[in-house]
């Protein structure tokens, strides 16, 4: 009888459950805090925040500014002391990391400036302090370099000339796109020359039949999204930072984002690219073919290597057609095992239209209800242990809707779902997403929080949350949520205030646990400066050694984005 | 009125148009010749043919044996003359290629044999002539080496020990899986030691929630397909050679096949692998994660490098859930432009269920009707200029069927389709596929044929066919067909008998044309020995130079699969 009532609820809710985000103009300005660390927003261009800087004895400290990427917040505490860059990762709980400036690198002189002005013209050689301050500082105000020079090339040839010269002079460089990275990869560590690709922002071609877009690296993701929207296509990746981040940066960091569960990673979607090597060689691997087995597929070396092997200057990317029908269900499961089985069934029964499968535990829901204004549980009062959001995106509204309804009914009858509702309209859908995406905000309101963004085998994922709960006892609230469909867990530990004794119980345990289960300590953000020395938690020494060899081969003077990705001790 | 009638035909045919290949047992033994060069068959394990060898003065020549991969047939003419391997590619029309044995390489001696027996045990060190003959000869009987030693390791550690020793002795090796490659990549060129992975055929794990399979490299694709079938999953690739080919070989050659249009390439589906480098280093990058941004993604170096950078020993692969509903439509279009637009619309309207989009021109249909026994045009008598097959695969029979019908009706009303029928049952479906897949057989029956397997931008693809037609005049019949959904053209030139004057008109024009349009001279078969020296048609000198540097770095003694992929002149 209960089952029947539950099923009825699903069905009665579903009578008007279709919605199309694009169709609701009043939704265009909505910004929600994403559990993935990115803002899940609809349509509006999102500008990066400007850090608030307080100069004191020329050593700036940072006032933390809460913004979109709240789930990935880290401590702004950062100090510069002569040639040592000391970074404390309080939010992420990592131990302090010391990096020494490599004395091999030359420092900029007036001849260098003159040479760059010859190549780029006066106005593209930036020495203005205010502009340099912005370019030296990362999106979160956590990392800051002290570069004296920002270059803005307008073509691949100019990038090539810059690198050729820097290589000959042993001047270190940092490639920069929208500077929205989260691991200190896109700003100088010391005085590296900043090469910003923002002026290379032309769309070169779009083939409507194949859906293949070719563009320069400096194209802002949001602009590509708008361009494709007019053509009836979408980008295969969607990030909260899309209003600022550039496609070259996305490719260089192998950005993940919200569409990965459906369209896969950039390694599958990027068909080709053009990159400039450290010595200025222009590498044209800008293929526009889905099939090409002529030699080693070198483009993959530049996808996710965070600008340390070459500067990506152009990209060719396969874009999927835009589909119009979107549905969203908010469901309760009695245990994590049911969540896993529901995922399995959803892949099988909804496989071709499944576009999101997110989960949160009861503790996360509790936090949201207690700390997030206006949030309410869409399901009746009783708390459940787990909640799941299933989103489908397809080409035909009525068929997709019926398919989802039938699936939910079967899953409920089979006991995989304890309860559930289908969004009737865009407002209901947004209130469902608000719960999942509001967890991070609720956590910060609840007090201090240690945050970890991990990839783990789906069946092991929640074990870590439970082990951590036992390990820390009642002193901390341990919550787990994330992209279960991608195997990406957001493990968050909420405590009234930061406590080094608790941190010592969390780390290195969390990294060791992740490593033991062959997980990744960086699911989607990369290593950058922050985690370069933590690479061994996810990669074997032999593998890191091969990476270092490739780095040395392609960049013998190590001028490209030094101190990042690979442990500096291996390559200097 | 005509439109109405046509639409009616579609609808009346569609009343029983659903079929499920798996559900028809009498179809299990059907083998059709695939236009992609692979057999598209349902269920039955397909064994490789054994070449018929005629020995004469110890210099074997080959009697050509017609078999599955008829679209990729090449001349069996091959001669060995001392240390020179001369290969004539008559069917593919390529110029003869001379390769010299590299004198750097040592030759096997009795100490080596003893050492290998210590590592592997007596029975896994093969010197038997008959077994060596098979292992020395490629699937098509086109390439033949003269190796005196075949090793059969049973573990990664054994592969490591073999390579460590071979590297120290400068003994060249050729890794071998199912030996189903089509470009001479999997057999020795001279006396390289053959390392066959067939004994490493264990499934290590399968995660039903994530669909991630981990297995040893020697697992036969068909066996993995059967294993997954029981679990409700499929492999993301399907090849005619699946009864023999091994997953390690598939990964090493970045095999394409029939599911690429739906599931993408192995670069997107392989999550991790284990490989042994030339010096014996075991590289563990066997991740099972969808998201992992910790350093350079080295696995991609081994996907498609044809065993020249390392020997793949284990593979982790993301497998899609098995879907039950399949539909097939056979359609006519008035011009190539309509085919392109139909593809565009199909991607948009059927995007999530589209599983094949193949095309053939009227000349191809003409050949099939004239030369293929029992073949008939499913559409009324009038010949059309182009034909398209659209297959959908989804999770729900009734929804998918309705969706396809609605799409076809709209496309017909919009003028994209001139006529069309939907398969009512498995027999009709197989008769439709018989036309597309029978083109290659019809071509061989019609006389001599020059064949090219090219990747080209979809909008340019058919221009090459038309230019070739004008170029060759009435002396040759030029036909075009292929995987338009993947941008993969099969260009075939049919003439009564081979004619060097005509060949000279075809080549190098066809390669130059492909190169000019940034196409690929090897869409899915790789370069191997056959096309190593033709790499520059598809890759820039700078790109090839980087490939060569990577090869030299990872394999300083060049022992791994020498003479292949990279032009030997660059690496020796």
JSON list of N, CA, C and O in Angstrom, two decimals, chain B residues 4 32 117 168 238 265 306 329 345 387 396 538 541:
[
{"chain": "B", "resi": 4, "resn": "UNK", "atom": "N", "xyz": [3.27, 11.93, -50.06]},
{"chain": "B", "resi": 4, "resn": "UNK", "atom": "CA", "xyz": [2.33, 11.23, -49.18]},
{"chain": "B", "resi": 4, "resn": "UNK", "atom": "C", "xyz": [2.49, 9.73, -49.33]},
{"chain": "B", "resi": 4, "resn": "UNK", "atom": "O", "xyz": [2.57, 8.98, -48.37]},
{"chain": "B", "resi": 32, "resn": "UNK", "atom": "N", "xyz": [28.58, -11.47, -42.83]},
{"chain": "B", "resi": 32, "resn": "UNK", "atom": "CA", "xyz": [28.51, -10.61, -43.99]},
{"chain": "B", "resi": 32, "resn": "UNK", "atom": "C", "xyz": [29.79, -9.87, -44.16]},
{"chain": "B", "resi": 32, "resn": "UNK", "atom": "O", "xyz": [30.49, -9.57, -43.20]},
{"chain": "B", "resi": 117, "resn": "UNK", "atom": "N", "xyz": [64.22, -20.08, -21.70]},
{"chain": "B", "resi": 117, "resn": "UNK", "atom": "CA", "xyz": [63.62, -21.29, -21.12]},
{"chain": "B", "resi": 117, "resn": "UNK", "atom": "C", "xyz": [63.63, -21.21, -19.59]},
{"chain": "B", "resi": 117, "resn": "UNK", "atom": "O", "xyz": [62.72, -21.69, -18.93]},
{"chain": "B", "resi": 168, "resn": "UNK", "atom": "N", "xyz": [69.06, -5.74, -23.24]},
{"chain": "B", "resi": 168, "resn": "UNK", "atom": "CA", "xyz": [70.48, -5.81, -22.91]},
{"chain": "B", "resi": 168, "resn": "UNK", "atom": "C", "xyz": [71.26, -6.47, -24.04]},
{"chain": "B", "resi": 168, "resn": "UNK", "atom": "O", "xyz": [72.43, -6.18, -24.26]},
{"chain": "B", "resi": 238, "resn": "UNK", "atom": "N", "xyz": [33.57, -3.20, -31.65]},
{"chain": "B", "resi": 238, "resn": "UNK", "atom": "CA", "xyz": [33.13, -4.45, -32.24]},
{"chain": "B", "resi": 238, "resn": "UNK", "atom": "C", "xyz": [33.81, -4.58, -33.60]},
{"chain": "B", "resi": 238, "resn": "UNK", "atom": "O", "xyz": [33.71, -3.68, -34.44]},
{"chain": "B", "resi": 265, "resn": "UNK", "atom": "N", "xyz": [36.25, 6.57, -29.71]},
{"chain": "B", "resi": 265, "resn": "UNK", "atom": "CA", "xyz": [37.46, 5.76, -29.88]},
{"chain": "B", "resi": 265, "resn": "UNK", "atom": "C", "xyz": [37.95, 5.21, -28.54]},
{"chain": "B", "resi": 265, "resn": "UNK", "atom": "O", "xyz": [37.48, 5.60, -27.47]},
{"chain": "B", "resi": 306, "resn": "UNK", "atom": "N", "xyz": [51.03, 0.87, -31.72]},
{"chain": "B", "resi": 306, "resn": "UNK", "atom": "CA", "xyz": [51.31, -0.40, -32.39]},
{"chain": "B", "resi": 306, "resn": "UNK", "atom": "C", "xyz": [52.50, -1.16, -31.78]},
{"chain": "B", "resi": 306, "resn": "UNK", "atom": "O", "xyz": [53.29, -1.75, -32.50]},
{"chain": "B", "resi": 329, "resn": "UNK", "atom": "N", "xyz": [16.80, 1.58, -40.96]},
{"chain": "B", "resi": 329, "resn": "UNK", "atom": "CA", "xyz": [16.09, 2.16, -42.11]},
{"chain": "B", "resi": 329, "resn": "UNK", "atom": "C", "xyz": [17.02, 2.20, -43.32]},
{"chain": "B", "resi": 329, "resn": "UNK", "atom": "O", "xyz": [18.21, 2.49, -43.17]},
{"chain": "B", "resi": 345, "resn": "UNK", "atom": "N", "xyz": [20.70, 16.16, -39.10]},
{"chain": "B", "resi": 345, "resn": "UNK", "atom": "CA", "xyz": [19.40, 16.04, -38.46]},
{"chain": "B", "resi": 345, "resn": "UNK", "atom": "C", "xyz": [19.32, 14.79, -37.58]},
{"chain": "B", "resi": 345, "resn": "UNK", "atom": "O", "xyz": [18.75, 14.81, -36.49]},
{"chain": "B", "resi": 387, "resn": "UNK", "atom": "N", "xyz": [22.36, 6.36, -51.19]},
{"chain": "B", "resi": 387, "resn": "UNK", "atom": "CA", "xyz": [21.57, 5.59, -50.23]},
{"chain": "B", "resi": 387, "resn": "UNK", "atom": "C", "xyz": [22.20, 5.72, -48.84]},
{"chain": "B", "resi": 387, "resn": "UNK", "atom": "O", "xyz": [23.43, 5.83, -48.73]},
{"chain": "B", "resi": 396, "resn": "UNK", "atom": "N", "xyz": [14.53, 1.16, -25.09]},
{"chain": "B", "resi": 396, "resn": "UNK", "atom": "CA", "xyz": [13.10, 0.92, -25.04]},
{"chain": "B", "resi": 396, "resn": "UNK", "atom": "C", "xyz": [12.53, 0.83, -26.46]},
{"chain": "B", "resi": 396, "resn": "UNK", "atom": "O", "xyz": [12.50, 1.82, -27.19]},
{"chain": "B", "resi": 538, "resn": "UNK", "atom": "N", "xyz": [49.87, 12.59, -43.62]},
{"chain": "B", "resi": 538, "resn": "UNK", "atom": "CA", "xyz": [48.87, 12.96, -42.61]},
{"chain": "B", "resi": 538, "resn": "UNK", "atom": "C", "xyz": [49.45, 13.70, -41.41]},
{"chain": "B", "resi": 538, "resn": "UNK", "atom": "O", "xyz": [48.71, 14.23, -40.61]},
{"chain": "B", "resi": 541, "resn": "UNK", "atom": "N", "xyz": [56.13, 17.30, -40.46]},
{"chain": "B", "resi": 541, "resn": "UNK", "atom": "CA", "xyz": [57.48, 16.84, -40.11]},
{"chain": "B", "resi": 541, "resn": "UNK", "atom": "C", "xyz": [57.80, 17.08, -38.63]},
{"chain": "B", "resi": 541, "resn": "UNK", "atom": "O", "xyz": [58.43, 16.23, -37.99]}
]
